[in-house]
PDB file of C-alpha atoms in Angstrom:
ATOM      1  CA  MET A 954       0.000   0.000   0.000  1.00 61.00           C
ATOM      2  CA  VAL A 955       1.353   3.421  -0.964  1.00 59.00           C
ATOM      3  CA  ARG A 956       0.521   6.343   1.290  1.00 53.00           C
ATOM      4  CA  THR A 957       0.909   9.969   0.352  1.00 52.00           C
ATOM      5  CA  LEU A 958       0.708  13.087   2.449  1.00 49.00           C
ATOM      6  CA  ASP A 959      -1.015  16.071   0.922  1.00 52.00           C
ATOM      7  CA  VAL A 960      -0.476  19.401   2.650  1.00 50.00           C
ATOM      8  CA  VAL A 961      -3.852  21.102   2.987  1.00 51.00           C
ATOM      9  CA  VAL A 962      -2.571  24.680   2.876  1.00 52.00           C
ATOM     10  CA  THR A 963       0.706  25.781   1.362  1.00 61.00           C
ATOM     11  CA  PRO A 964       3.282  26.442   4.078  1.00 61.00           C
ATOM     12  CA  ARG A 965       4.622  29.385   2.085  1.00 60.00           C
ATOM     13  CA  THR A 966       1.857  31.574   3.522  1.00 73.00           C
ATOM     14  CA  LEU A 967       3.156  31.217   7.095  1.00 82.00           C
ATOM     15  CA  THR A 968       3.955  34.645   8.548  1.00 87.00           C
ATOM     16  CA  THR A 969       6.587  35.299  11.200  1.00 87.00           C
ATOM     17  CA  ARG A 970       3.820  35.877  13.788  1.00 91.00           C
ATOM     18  CA  GLN A 971       2.190  32.532  12.916  1.00 91.00           C
ATOM     19  CA  PHE A 972       5.610  30.871  13.072  1.00 89.00           C
ATOM     20  CA  LEU A 973       6.069  32.252  16.612  1.00 91.00           C
ATOM     21  CA  ASP A 974       2.542  31.153  17.612  1.00 92.00           C
ATOM     22  CA  LEU A 975       3.228  27.604  16.397  1.00 91.00           C
ATOM     23  CA  GLU A 976       6.556  27.649  18.239  1.00 90.00           C
ATOM     24  CA  LEU A 977       4.758  28.694  21.445  1.00 90.00           C
ATOM     25  CA  ILE A 978       2.252  25.853  21.066  1.00 90.00           C
ATOM     26  CA  ASP A 979       5.081  23.419  20.312  1.00 88.00           C
ATOM     27  CA  HIS A 980       6.869  24.308  23.558  1.00 86.00           C
ATOM     28  CA  ARG A 981       3.661  24.106  25.604  1.00 85.00           C
ATOM     29  CA  GLU A 982       1.756  21.485  23.609  1.00 80.00           C
ATOM     30  CA  ASP A 983       0.824  19.438  26.681  1.00 81.00           C
ATOM     31  CA  ARG A 984      -1.036  22.485  28.058  1.00 84.00           C
ATOM     32  CA  ALA A 985      -2.429  23.975  24.833  1.00 87.00           C
ATOM     33  CA  ARG A 986      -6.211  24.358  24.876  1.00 88.00           C
ATOM     34  CA  VAL A 987      -8.869  26.038  22.761  1.00 89.00           C
ATOM     35  CA  GLU A 988     -11.127  28.297  24.785  1.00 87.00           C
ATOM     36  CA  VAL A 989     -14.318  29.462  23.068  1.00 85.00           C
ATOM     37  CA  ASP A 990     -16.177  32.463  24.485  1.00 86.00           C
ATOM     38  CA  LYS A 991     -19.953  32.988  24.434  1.00 88.00           C
ATOM     39  CA  ASN A 992     -19.692  34.710  21.014  1.00 88.00           C
ATOM     40  CA  GLY A 993     -17.902  31.702  19.502  1.00 82.00           C
ATOM     41  CA  ALA A 994     -14.462  33.356  19.288  1.00 86.00           C
ATOM     42  CA  ALA A 995     -11.703  30.814  19.904  1.00 86.00           C
ATOM     43  CA  THR A 996      -8.552  31.714  21.831  1.00 88.00           C
ATOM     44  CA  ILE A 997      -5.681  29.283  22.268  1.00 91.00           C
ATOM     45  CA  SER A 998      -4.318  29.116  25.781  1.00 89.00           C
ATOM     46  CA  ALA A 999      -0.792  27.749  26.122  1.00 83.00           C
ATOM     47  CA  GLY A1000      -0.250  27.642  29.860  1.00 77.00           C
ATOM     48  CA  GLU A1001      -1.124  30.084  32.604  1.00 77.00           C
ATOM     49  CA  ILE A1002      -0.004  33.346  30.991  1.00 81.00           C
ATOM     50  CA  TRP A1003       0.438  32.614  27.279  1.00 84.00           C
ATOM     51  CA  SER A1004      -2.429  32.845  24.822  1.00 88.00           C
ATOM     52  CA  ILE A1005      -3.046  33.397  21.133  1.00 92.00           C
ATOM     53  CA  PRO A1006      -5.822  35.905  20.361  1.00 92.00           C
ATOM     54  CA  PRO A1007      -9.006  34.925  18.477  1.00 92.00           C
ATOM     55  CA  ALA A1008      -8.088  36.223  14.996  1.00 92.00           C
ATOM     56  CA  ALA A1009      -4.682  34.503  15.038  1.00 93.00           C
ATOM     57  CA  ALA A1010      -6.149  31.320  16.544  1.00 92.00           C
ATOM     58  CA  ARG A1011      -8.851  31.200  13.842  1.00 90.00           C
ATOM     59  CA  LEU A1012      -6.186  31.427  11.090  1.00 89.00           C
ATOM     60  CA  LEU A1013      -4.130  28.607  12.602  1.00 90.00           C
ATOM     61  CA  LEU A1014      -7.217  26.399  12.929  1.00 88.00           C
ATOM     62  CA  ASP A1015      -8.701  27.287   9.522  1.00 86.00           C
ATOM     63  CA  ARG A1016      -5.440  26.630   7.692  1.00 86.00           C
ATOM     64  CA  GLY A1017      -5.208  23.166   9.200  1.00 86.00           C
ATOM     65  CA  TRP A1018      -2.037  23.929  11.109  1.00 88.00           C
ATOM     66  CA  LEU A1019      -3.637  22.807  14.371  1.00 89.00           C
ATOM     67  CA  SER A1020      -5.634  19.700  15.221  1.00 86.00           C
ATOM     68  CA  ARG A1021      -8.305  19.349  17.890  1.00 84.00           C
ATOM     69  CA  THR A1022      -9.639  16.427  19.838  1.00 77.00           C
ATOM     70  CA  PRO A1023     -13.321  15.926  18.994  1.00 72.00           C
ATOM     71  CA  HIS A1024     -15.578  17.047  21.881  1.00 77.00           C
ATOM     72  CA  ALA A1025     -12.631  18.358  23.918  1.00 80.00           C
ATOM     73  CA  ASN A1026     -10.567  21.513  24.046  1.00 85.00           C
ATOM     74  CA  ASP A1027      -7.135  19.943  23.440  1.00 85.00           C
ATOM     75  CA  VAL A1028      -5.169  21.335  20.527  1.00 87.00           C
ATOM     76  CA  TRP A1029      -1.859  20.313  18.999  1.00 86.00           C
ATOM     77  CA  ILE A1030       0.174  21.062  15.902  1.00 87.00           C
ATOM     78  CA  SER A1031      -0.902  19.031  12.865  1.00 86.00           C
ATOM     79  CA  ALA A1032       1.406  17.587  10.213  1.00 83.00           C
ATOM     80  CA  ALA A1033       0.746  20.609   7.982  1.00 83.00           C
ATOM     81  CA  GLY A1034       1.418  22.852  10.981  1.00 85.00           C
ATOM     82  CA  ARG A1035       4.792  21.197  11.509  1.00 84.00           C
ATOM     83  CA  MET A1036       5.669  21.349   7.824  1.00 82.00           C
ATOM     84  CA  ALA A1037       4.962  25.086   7.599  1.00 83.00           C
ATOM     85  CA  PRO A1038       7.785  26.025  10.039  1.00 83.00           C
ATOM     86  CA  ALA A1039      10.093  23.599   8.206  1.00 80.00           C
ATOM     87  CA  TRP A1040       9.486  25.592   5.039  1.00 80.00           C
ATOM     88  CA  HIS A1041      10.019  28.813   7.037  1.00 79.00           C
ATOM     89  CA  TRP A1042      13.421  27.545   8.292  1.00 77.00           C
ATOM     90  CA  HIS A1043      14.320  26.341   4.800  1.00 76.00           C
ATOM     91  CA  ARG A1044      13.602  29.770   3.342  1.00 78.00           C
ATOM     92  CA  GLU A1045      15.289  31.778   6.122  1.00 80.00           C
ATOM     93  CA  GLN A1046      18.420  29.635   6.387  1.00 81.00           C
ATOM     94  CA  ASN A1047      18.684  28.674   2.713  1.00 82.00           C
ATOM     95  CA  LEU A1048      18.703  24.970   3.532  1.00 76.00           C
ATOM     96  CA  PRO A1049      19.186  22.416   0.724  1.00 77.00           C
ATOM     97  CA  ALA A1050      16.062  20.696  -0.620  1.00 73.00           C
ATOM     98  CA  ARG A1051      17.275  17.295   0.645  1.00 74.00           C
ATOM     99  CA  LEU A1052      17.212  18.598   4.188  1.00 75.00           C
ATOM    100  CA  LEU A1053      13.734  20.022   3.696  1.00 72.00           C
ATOM    101  CA  LYS A1054      12.454  16.541   2.777  1.00 74.00           C
ATOM    102  CA  GLY A1055      13.901  15.225   6.034  1.00 76.00           C
ATOM    103  CA  LEU A1056      12.260  18.031   7.991  1.00 75.00           C
ATOM    104  CA  TYR A1057       8.922  17.218   6.324  1.00 75.00           C
ATOM    105  CA  LEU A1058       9.261  13.536   7.232  1.00 76.00           C
ATOM    106  CA  ASP A1059      10.149  14.421  10.826  1.00 78.00           C
ATOM    107  CA  ALA A1060       7.172  16.811  10.948  1.00 78.00           C
ATOM    108  CA  ALA A1061       4.765  14.140   9.727  1.00 77.00           C
ATOM    109  CA  LEU A1062       6.054  11.526  12.176  1.00 78.00           C
ATOM    110  CA  THR A1063       6.020  13.936  15.118  1.00 81.00           C
ATOM    111  CA  ALA A1064       2.464  15.033  14.324  1.00 79.00           C
ATOM    112  CA  ALA A1065       1.311  11.418  14.003  1.00 77.00           C
ATOM    113  CA  ASP A1066       2.885  10.507  17.347  1.00 79.00           C
ATOM    114  CA  THR A1067       1.315  13.520  19.079  1.00 79.00           C
ATOM    115  CA  ALA A1068      -2.119  12.793  17.610  1.00 75.00           C
ATOM    116  CA  HIS A1069      -1.878   9.152  18.666  1.00 74.00           C
ATOM    117  CA  ARG A1070      -0.960  10.089  22.244  1.00 75.00           C
ATOM    118  CA  ARG A1071      -3.704  12.720  22.510  1.00 73.00           C
ATOM    119  CA  LEU A1072      -6.451  10.553  21.063  1.00 72.00           C
ATOM    120  CA  GLU A1073      -5.348   7.531  23.101  1.00 75.00           C
ATOM    121  CA  HIS A1074      -5.521   9.649  26.247  1.00 69.00           C
ATOM    122  CA  HIS A1075      -9.143  10.601  25.507  1.00 64.00           C
ATOM    123  CA  ALA A1076     -10.105   7.041  24.565  1.00 65.00           C
ATOM    124  CA  ARG A1077      -9.134   5.623  27.957  1.00 65.00           C
ATOM    125  CA  PRO A1078     -12.118   4.797  30.149  1.00 65.00           C
ATOM    126  CA  ARG A1079     -12.538   7.175  33.083  1.00 60.00           C
ATOM    127  CA  PRO A1080     -12.773   5.683  36.585  1.00 62.00           C
ATOM    128  CA  ALA A1081     -16.345   5.686  37.894  1.00 59.00           C
TER     129      ALA A1081
END
């Protein structure tokens, strides 16, 4: 069986601010949560004092750079969200294309591992 990975949104559109937001979530991924207010605006909280405002959070979610657990407020960086910074580093540091392929593979594997851990955590039965 051959599997391919299609990036939903081109990583070339990642701005420096979005890069920094993804970096913040990456460093605090175990505490990253989506908080929706009564008007439906989503903010991403990354610990006690760090948060990403609604407009920026909406862009990260809409572009597929973040994944959410169904029926929960957990959020983590998706494969596309890990590939976007790889492209950013490639462009800023003028990395060779071979290295970019390795970064993409690492991004996909890291995202898959994170998703597996998060979904497995929510699938565990809760003590009664």
